[in-house]
Coordinates of C-alpha atoms and ligand atoms in Angstrom, one line a residue:
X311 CA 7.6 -102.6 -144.1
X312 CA 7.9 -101.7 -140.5
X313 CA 3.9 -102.4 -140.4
X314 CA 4.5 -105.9 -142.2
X315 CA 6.8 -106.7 -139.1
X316 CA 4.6 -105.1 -136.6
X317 CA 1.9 -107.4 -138.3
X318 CA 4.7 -110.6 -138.0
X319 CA 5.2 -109.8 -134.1
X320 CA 1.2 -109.7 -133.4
X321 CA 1.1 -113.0 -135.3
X322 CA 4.3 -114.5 -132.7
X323 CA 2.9 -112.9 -129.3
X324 CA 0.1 -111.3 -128.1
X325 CA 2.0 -109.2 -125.9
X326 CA -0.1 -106.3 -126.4
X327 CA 0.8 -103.5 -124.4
X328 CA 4.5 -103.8 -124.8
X329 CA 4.4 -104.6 -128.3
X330 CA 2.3 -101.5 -129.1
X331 CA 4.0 -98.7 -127.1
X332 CA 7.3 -99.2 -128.7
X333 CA 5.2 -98.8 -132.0
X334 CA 3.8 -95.6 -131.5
X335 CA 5.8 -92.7 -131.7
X336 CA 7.7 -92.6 -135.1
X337 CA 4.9 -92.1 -137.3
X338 CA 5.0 -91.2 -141.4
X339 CA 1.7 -91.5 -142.0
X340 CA -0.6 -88.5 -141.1
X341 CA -3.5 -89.0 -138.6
X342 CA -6.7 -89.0 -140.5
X343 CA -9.3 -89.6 -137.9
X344 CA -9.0 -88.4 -134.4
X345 CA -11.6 -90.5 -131.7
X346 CA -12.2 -90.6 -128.4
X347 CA -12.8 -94.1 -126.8
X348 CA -15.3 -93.8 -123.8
X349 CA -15.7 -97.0 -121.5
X350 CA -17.7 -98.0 -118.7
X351 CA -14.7 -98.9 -116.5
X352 CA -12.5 -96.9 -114.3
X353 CA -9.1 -95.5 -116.0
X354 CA -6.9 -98.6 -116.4
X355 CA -9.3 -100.6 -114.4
X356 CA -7.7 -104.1 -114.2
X357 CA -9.0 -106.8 -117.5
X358 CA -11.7 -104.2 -118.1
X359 CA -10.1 -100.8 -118.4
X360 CA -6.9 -102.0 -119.8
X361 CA -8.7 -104.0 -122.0
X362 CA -10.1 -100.3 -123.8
X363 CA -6.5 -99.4 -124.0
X364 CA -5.2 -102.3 -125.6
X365 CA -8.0 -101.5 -128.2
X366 CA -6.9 -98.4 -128.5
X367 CA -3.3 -98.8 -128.7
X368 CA -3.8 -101.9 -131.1
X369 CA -5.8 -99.6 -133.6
X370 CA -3.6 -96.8 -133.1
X371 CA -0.5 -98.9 -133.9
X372 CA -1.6 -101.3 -136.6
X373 CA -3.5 -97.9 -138.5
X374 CA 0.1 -96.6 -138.2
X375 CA -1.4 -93.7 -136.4
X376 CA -3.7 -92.7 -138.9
X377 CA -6.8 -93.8 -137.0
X378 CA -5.9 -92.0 -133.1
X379 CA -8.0 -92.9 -130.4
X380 CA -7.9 -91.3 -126.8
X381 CA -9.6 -93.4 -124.1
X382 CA -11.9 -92.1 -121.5
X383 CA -12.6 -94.2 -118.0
X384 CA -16.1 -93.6 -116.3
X385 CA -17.0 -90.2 -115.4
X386 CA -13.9 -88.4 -117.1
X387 CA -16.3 -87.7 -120.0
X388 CA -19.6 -88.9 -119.0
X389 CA -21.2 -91.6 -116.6
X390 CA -20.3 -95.2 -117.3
X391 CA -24.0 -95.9 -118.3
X392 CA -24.2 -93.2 -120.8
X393 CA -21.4 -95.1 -123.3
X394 CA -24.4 -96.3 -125.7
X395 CA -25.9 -93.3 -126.3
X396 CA -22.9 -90.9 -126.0
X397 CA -21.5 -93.4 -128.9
X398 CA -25.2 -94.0 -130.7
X399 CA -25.3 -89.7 -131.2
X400 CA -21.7 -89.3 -132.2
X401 CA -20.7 -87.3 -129.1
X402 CA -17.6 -90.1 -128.9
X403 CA -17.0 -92.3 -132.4
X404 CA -16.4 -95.0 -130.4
X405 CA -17.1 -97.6 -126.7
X406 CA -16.1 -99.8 -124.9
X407 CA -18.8 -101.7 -122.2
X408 CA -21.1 -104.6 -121.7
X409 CA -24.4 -104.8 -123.7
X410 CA -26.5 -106.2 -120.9
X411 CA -26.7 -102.7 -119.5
X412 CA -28.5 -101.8 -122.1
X413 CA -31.7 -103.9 -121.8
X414 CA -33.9 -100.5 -121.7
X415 CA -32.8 -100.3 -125.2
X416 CA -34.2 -104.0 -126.0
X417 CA -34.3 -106.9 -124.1
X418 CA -32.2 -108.4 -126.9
X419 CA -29.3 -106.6 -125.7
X420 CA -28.4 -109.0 -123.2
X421 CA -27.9 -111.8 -124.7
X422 CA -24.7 -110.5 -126.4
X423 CA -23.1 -110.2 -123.2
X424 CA -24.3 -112.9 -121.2
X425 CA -27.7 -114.1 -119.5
X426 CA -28.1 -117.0 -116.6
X427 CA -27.0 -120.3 -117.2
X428 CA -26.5 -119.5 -120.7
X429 CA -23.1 -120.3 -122.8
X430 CA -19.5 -119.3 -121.5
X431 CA -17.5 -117.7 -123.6
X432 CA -16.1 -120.3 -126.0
X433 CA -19.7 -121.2 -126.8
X434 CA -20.2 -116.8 -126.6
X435 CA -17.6 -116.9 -129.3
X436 CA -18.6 -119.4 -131.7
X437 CA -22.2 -118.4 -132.2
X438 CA -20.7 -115.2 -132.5
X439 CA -18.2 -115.3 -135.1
X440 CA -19.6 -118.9 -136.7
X441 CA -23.5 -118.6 -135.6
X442 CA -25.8 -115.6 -136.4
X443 CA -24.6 -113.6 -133.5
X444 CA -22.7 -110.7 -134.7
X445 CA -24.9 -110.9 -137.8
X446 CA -28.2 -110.3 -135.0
X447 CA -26.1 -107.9 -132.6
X448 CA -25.6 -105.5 -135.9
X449 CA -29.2 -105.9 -137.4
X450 CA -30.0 -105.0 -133.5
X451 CA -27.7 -102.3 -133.0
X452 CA -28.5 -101.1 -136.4
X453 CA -31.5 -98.9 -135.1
X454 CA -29.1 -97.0 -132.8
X455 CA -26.6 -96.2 -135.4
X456 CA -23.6 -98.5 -133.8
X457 CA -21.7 -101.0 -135.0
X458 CA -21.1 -103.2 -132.6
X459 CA -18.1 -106.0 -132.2
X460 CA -17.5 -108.3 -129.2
X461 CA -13.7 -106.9 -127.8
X462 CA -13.1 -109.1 -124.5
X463 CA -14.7 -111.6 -122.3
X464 CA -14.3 -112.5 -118.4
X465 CA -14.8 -116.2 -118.7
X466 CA -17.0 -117.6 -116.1
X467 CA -17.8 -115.1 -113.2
X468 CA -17.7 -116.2 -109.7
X469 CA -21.0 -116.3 -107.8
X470 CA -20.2 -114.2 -105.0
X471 CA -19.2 -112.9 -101.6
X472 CA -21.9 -114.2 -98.6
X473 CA -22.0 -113.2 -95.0
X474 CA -23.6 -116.8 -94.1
X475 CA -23.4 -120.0 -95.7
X476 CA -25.8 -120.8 -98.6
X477 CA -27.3 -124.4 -97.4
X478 CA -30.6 -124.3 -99.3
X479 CA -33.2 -122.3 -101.3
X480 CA -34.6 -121.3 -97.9
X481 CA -31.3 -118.9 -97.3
X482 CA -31.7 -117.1 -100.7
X483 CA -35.0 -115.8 -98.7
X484 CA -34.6 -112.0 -97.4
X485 CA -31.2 -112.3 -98.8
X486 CA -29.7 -108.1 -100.1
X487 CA -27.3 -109.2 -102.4
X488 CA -25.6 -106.9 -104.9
X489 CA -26.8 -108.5 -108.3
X490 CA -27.7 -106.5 -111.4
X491 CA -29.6 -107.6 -114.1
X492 CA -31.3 -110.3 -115.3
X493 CA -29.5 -112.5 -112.7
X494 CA -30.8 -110.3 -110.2
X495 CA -34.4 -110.8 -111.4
X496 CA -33.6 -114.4 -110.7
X497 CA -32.3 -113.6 -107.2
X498 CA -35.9 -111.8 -106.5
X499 CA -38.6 -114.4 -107.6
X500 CA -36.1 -116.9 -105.6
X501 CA -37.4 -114.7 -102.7
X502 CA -34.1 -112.6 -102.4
X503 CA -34.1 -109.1 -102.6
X504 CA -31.6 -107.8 -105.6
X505 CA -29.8 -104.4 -104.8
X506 CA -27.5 -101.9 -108.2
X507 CA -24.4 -100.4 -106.5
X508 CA -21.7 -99.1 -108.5
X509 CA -18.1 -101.4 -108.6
X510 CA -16.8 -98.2 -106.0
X511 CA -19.5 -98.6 -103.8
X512 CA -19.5 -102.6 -103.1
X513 CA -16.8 -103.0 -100.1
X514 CA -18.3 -100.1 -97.7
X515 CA -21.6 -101.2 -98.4
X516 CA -21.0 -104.9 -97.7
X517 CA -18.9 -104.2 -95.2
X518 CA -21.2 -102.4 -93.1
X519 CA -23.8 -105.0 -93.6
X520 CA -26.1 -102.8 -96.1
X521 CA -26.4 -105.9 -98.0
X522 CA -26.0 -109.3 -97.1
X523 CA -23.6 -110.5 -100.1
X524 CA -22.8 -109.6 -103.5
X525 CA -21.1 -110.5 -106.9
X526 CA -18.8 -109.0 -108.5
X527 CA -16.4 -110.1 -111.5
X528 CA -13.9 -113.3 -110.2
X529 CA -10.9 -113.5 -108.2
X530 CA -8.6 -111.0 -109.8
X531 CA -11.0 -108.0 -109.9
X532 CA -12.5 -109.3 -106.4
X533 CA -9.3 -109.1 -104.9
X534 CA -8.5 -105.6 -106.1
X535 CA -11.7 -104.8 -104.1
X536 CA -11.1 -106.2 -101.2
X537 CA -14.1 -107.8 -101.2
X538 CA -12.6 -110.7 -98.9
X539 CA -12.0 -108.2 -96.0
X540 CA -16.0 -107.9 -96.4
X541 CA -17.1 -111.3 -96.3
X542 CA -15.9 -114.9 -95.5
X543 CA -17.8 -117.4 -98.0
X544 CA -17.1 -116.9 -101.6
X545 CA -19.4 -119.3 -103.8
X546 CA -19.4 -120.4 -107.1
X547 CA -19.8 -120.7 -109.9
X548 CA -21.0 -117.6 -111.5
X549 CA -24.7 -118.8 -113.1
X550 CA -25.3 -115.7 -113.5
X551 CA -22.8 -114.8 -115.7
X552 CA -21.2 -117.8 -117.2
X553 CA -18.8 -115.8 -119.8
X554 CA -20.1 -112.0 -120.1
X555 CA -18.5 -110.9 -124.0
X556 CA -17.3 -106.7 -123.6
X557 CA -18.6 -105.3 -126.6
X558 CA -16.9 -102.4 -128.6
X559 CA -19.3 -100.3 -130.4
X560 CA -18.7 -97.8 -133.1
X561 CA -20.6 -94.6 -134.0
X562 CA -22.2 -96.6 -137.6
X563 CA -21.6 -93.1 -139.4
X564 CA -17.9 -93.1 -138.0
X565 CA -17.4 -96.5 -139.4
X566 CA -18.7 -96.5 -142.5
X567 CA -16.5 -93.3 -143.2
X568 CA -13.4 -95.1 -142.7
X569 CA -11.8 -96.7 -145.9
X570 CA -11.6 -100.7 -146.0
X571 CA -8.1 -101.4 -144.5
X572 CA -9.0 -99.1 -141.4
X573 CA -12.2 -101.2 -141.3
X574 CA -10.4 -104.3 -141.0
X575 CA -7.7 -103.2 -138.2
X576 CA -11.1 -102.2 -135.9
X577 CA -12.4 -106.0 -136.8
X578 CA -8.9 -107.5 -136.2
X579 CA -7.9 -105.3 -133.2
X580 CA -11.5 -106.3 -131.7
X581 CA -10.4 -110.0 -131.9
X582 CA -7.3 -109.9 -130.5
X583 CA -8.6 -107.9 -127.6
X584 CA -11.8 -110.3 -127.4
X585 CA -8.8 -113.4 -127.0
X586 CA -6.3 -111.0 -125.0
X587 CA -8.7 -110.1 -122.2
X588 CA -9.7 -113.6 -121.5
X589 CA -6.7 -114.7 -121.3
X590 CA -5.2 -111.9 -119.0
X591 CA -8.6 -113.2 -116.8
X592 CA -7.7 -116.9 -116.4
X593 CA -4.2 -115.9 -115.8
X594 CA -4.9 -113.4 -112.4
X595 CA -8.0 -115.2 -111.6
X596 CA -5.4 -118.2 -111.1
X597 CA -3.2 -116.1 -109.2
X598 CA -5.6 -114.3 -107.2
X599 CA -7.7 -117.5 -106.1
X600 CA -4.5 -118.6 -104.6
X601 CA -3.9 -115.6 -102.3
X602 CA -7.4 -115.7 -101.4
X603 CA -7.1 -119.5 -100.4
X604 CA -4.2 -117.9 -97.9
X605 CA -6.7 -115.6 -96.5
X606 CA -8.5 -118.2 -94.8
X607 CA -11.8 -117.7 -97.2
X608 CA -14.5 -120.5 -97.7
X609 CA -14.4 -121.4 -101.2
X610 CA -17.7 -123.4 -101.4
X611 CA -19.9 -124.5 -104.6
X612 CA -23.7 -123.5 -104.6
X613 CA -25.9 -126.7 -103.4
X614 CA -27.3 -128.5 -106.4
X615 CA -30.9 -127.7 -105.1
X616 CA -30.2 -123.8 -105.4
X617 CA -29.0 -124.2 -108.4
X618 CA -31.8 -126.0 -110.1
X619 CA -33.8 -123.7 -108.7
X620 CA -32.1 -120.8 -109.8
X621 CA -32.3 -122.5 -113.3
X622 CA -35.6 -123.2 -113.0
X623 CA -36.3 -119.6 -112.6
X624 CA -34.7 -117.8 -115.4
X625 CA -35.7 -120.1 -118.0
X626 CA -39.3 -118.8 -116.7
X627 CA -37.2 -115.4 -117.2
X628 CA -36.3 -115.6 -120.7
X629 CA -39.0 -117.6 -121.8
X630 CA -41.0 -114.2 -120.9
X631 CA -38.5 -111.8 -121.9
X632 CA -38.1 -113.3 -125.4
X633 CA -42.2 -112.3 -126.0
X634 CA -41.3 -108.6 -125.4
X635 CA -40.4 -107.7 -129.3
X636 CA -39.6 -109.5 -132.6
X637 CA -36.0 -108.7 -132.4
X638 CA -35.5 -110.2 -128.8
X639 CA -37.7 -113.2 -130.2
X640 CA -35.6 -113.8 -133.0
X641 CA -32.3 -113.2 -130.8
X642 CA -33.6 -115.5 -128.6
X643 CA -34.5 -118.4 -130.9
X644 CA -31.2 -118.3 -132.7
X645 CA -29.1 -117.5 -128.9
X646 CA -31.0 -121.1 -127.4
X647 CA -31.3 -123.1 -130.6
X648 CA -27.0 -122.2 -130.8
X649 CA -26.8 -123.4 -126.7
X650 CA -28.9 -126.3 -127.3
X651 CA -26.7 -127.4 -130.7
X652 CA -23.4 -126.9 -128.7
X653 CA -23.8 -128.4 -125.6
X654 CA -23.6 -131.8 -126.6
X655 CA -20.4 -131.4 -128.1
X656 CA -19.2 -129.3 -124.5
X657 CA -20.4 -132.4 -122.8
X658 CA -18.0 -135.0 -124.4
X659 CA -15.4 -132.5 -125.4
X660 CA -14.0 -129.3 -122.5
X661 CA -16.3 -130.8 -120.3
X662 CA -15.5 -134.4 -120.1
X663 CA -12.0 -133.6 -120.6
X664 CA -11.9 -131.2 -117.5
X665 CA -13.6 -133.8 -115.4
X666 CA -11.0 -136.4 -115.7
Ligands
LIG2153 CA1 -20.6 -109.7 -112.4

């Protein structure tokens, strides 16, 4: 009964983290499966990090307790770029992170979380859940013993913080710009020179004028940096990450231990997180652009020139990327073939809606 109206709530509001803490503590049923949660984030890091615990609390409340997940940020129980194996070997049963860091597992990988100029993440979410992409990301994931499901999504990044304004292709030249990834392999062969730095290590560095500009989420997380103490012109939008999907992942022996209604609160609590996190995104990025427009920062829009470029470039990118295995091939094929399908209908639909 008092899960049927737990159940009711979720339906009304997806006021997670106050639905589920009230939920927590007087608990009949006996925990059958203790987990521990590792993420790439910081603790409680804002969208991201709360996003893991609002996984965890969602599980933990709607299994009634008897699944019990404890959530680790970066570092408390390993390194933020260890998740996928720490997961893959059963050292945690279950992850939270972003599957374009793990492109030296496959190339494939990527495109579950987001590549250049390729679909935000209404588009993310329909090939997804409608296309072949979950049905791809678990044949892919398959190999490494994970079960993966997408559990968030940023919505479009921004493209970045510059010390100097972006007038043509000709600026990108020389250009140290934090940018990881594909999108930094774009940044390169547009002459630019691509630099990793860990989230903690942005502001100092930029700052200091060890690189020239960087990218980082969008306005809320940017903020929280204080990335526009660092730099005055803040560009978009975020080509480079037009709507990155978080991905849980789930040790595949874990999983398949679990009995089917324990199954089906990890698929539904992924969901609601997937939905929950975007939301929480366009709600501070709203807020956050608006203190940043008090701060006296340049909001300006990439040139159409760099752009194309820039376009130009990473379908070059993939086009060679998708040649490295079958999987990434087929991955590919089904990713573009989706974008290509959809885009029409974004044209006359969000986007021609948005532009009147
Ligand atoms: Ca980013």
């Amino acid at each position: 009964m008092k899960r049927r109206s737990f159940l009711k709530s979720l339906g009304g509001s997806l006021a997670l983290t106050s639905l589920l803490t009230s939920n927590s503590s007087k608990s009949s049923e006996k925990t059958e499966f203790k987990w521990k949660m590792v993420t790439s984030w910081p603790k409680n890091f804002p969208g991201l990090g709360t996003g893991a615990e609002n996984l965890a609390r969602l599980i933990n409340g709607l299994s009634n307790n008897r699944i019990k997940i404890k959530v680790f940020g970066a570092n408390e129980l390993i390194p933020p770029l260890e998740v996928f194996d720490f997961v893959s070997n059963g050292g945690a049963e279950i992850g939270h992170s972003g599957a374009y860091y793990w492109k030296g597992k496959s190339e494939a990988c990527q495109f579950f979380s987001s590549v250049p100029f390729g679909m935000n993440s209404q588009e993310m979410n329909a090939w997804l859940y409608y296309g072949d992409g979950i049905k791809l990301w678990e044949k892919l994931y398959n190999g490494f013993n994970l079960v993966p499901r997408p559990a968030g999504n940023t919505g479009v990044q921004m493209g970045g913080w510059f010390n100097k304004e972006i007038k043509s292709v000709d600026d990108l030249k020389g250009l140290k710009m934090r940018i990881p990834g594909l999108g930094g392999e774009v940044l390169s062969r547009a002459g630019g020179v691509p630099v990793t730095l860990a989230g903690a290590e942005i502001f100092t560095a930029l700052q200091t004028g060890i690189i020239d500009a960087t990218e980082w989420v969008g306005p809320y997380n940017d903020r929280a940096f204080g990335l526009h103490k660092a730099a005055r012109y803040y560009y978009y939008p975020g080509w480079h990450e037009p709507g990155p999907t978080i991905e849980c992942i789930i040790n595949k022996k874990k999983y398949n231990m679990l009995p089917k209604d324990l199954k089906l609160i990890i698929d539904i609590a992924c969901k609601a997180v997937n939905i929950d996190m975007l939301s929480d995104y366009t709600a501070k990025n709203n807020m956050a652009l608006q203190f940043l427009k008090s701060e006296n920062i340049k909001i300006l829009k990439f040139p159409d020139e760099v752009l194309a470029r820039l376009k130009e470039i990473t379908e070059v990118i993939l086009t060679e990327i998708s040649q490295t295995d079958d999987i990434t091939q087929e991955v590919y094929n089904s990713y573009m073939k989706f974008k290509e399908d959809v885009s029409p209908w974004t044209n006359i639909s969000d986007k021609a809606f948005l532009n009147i």
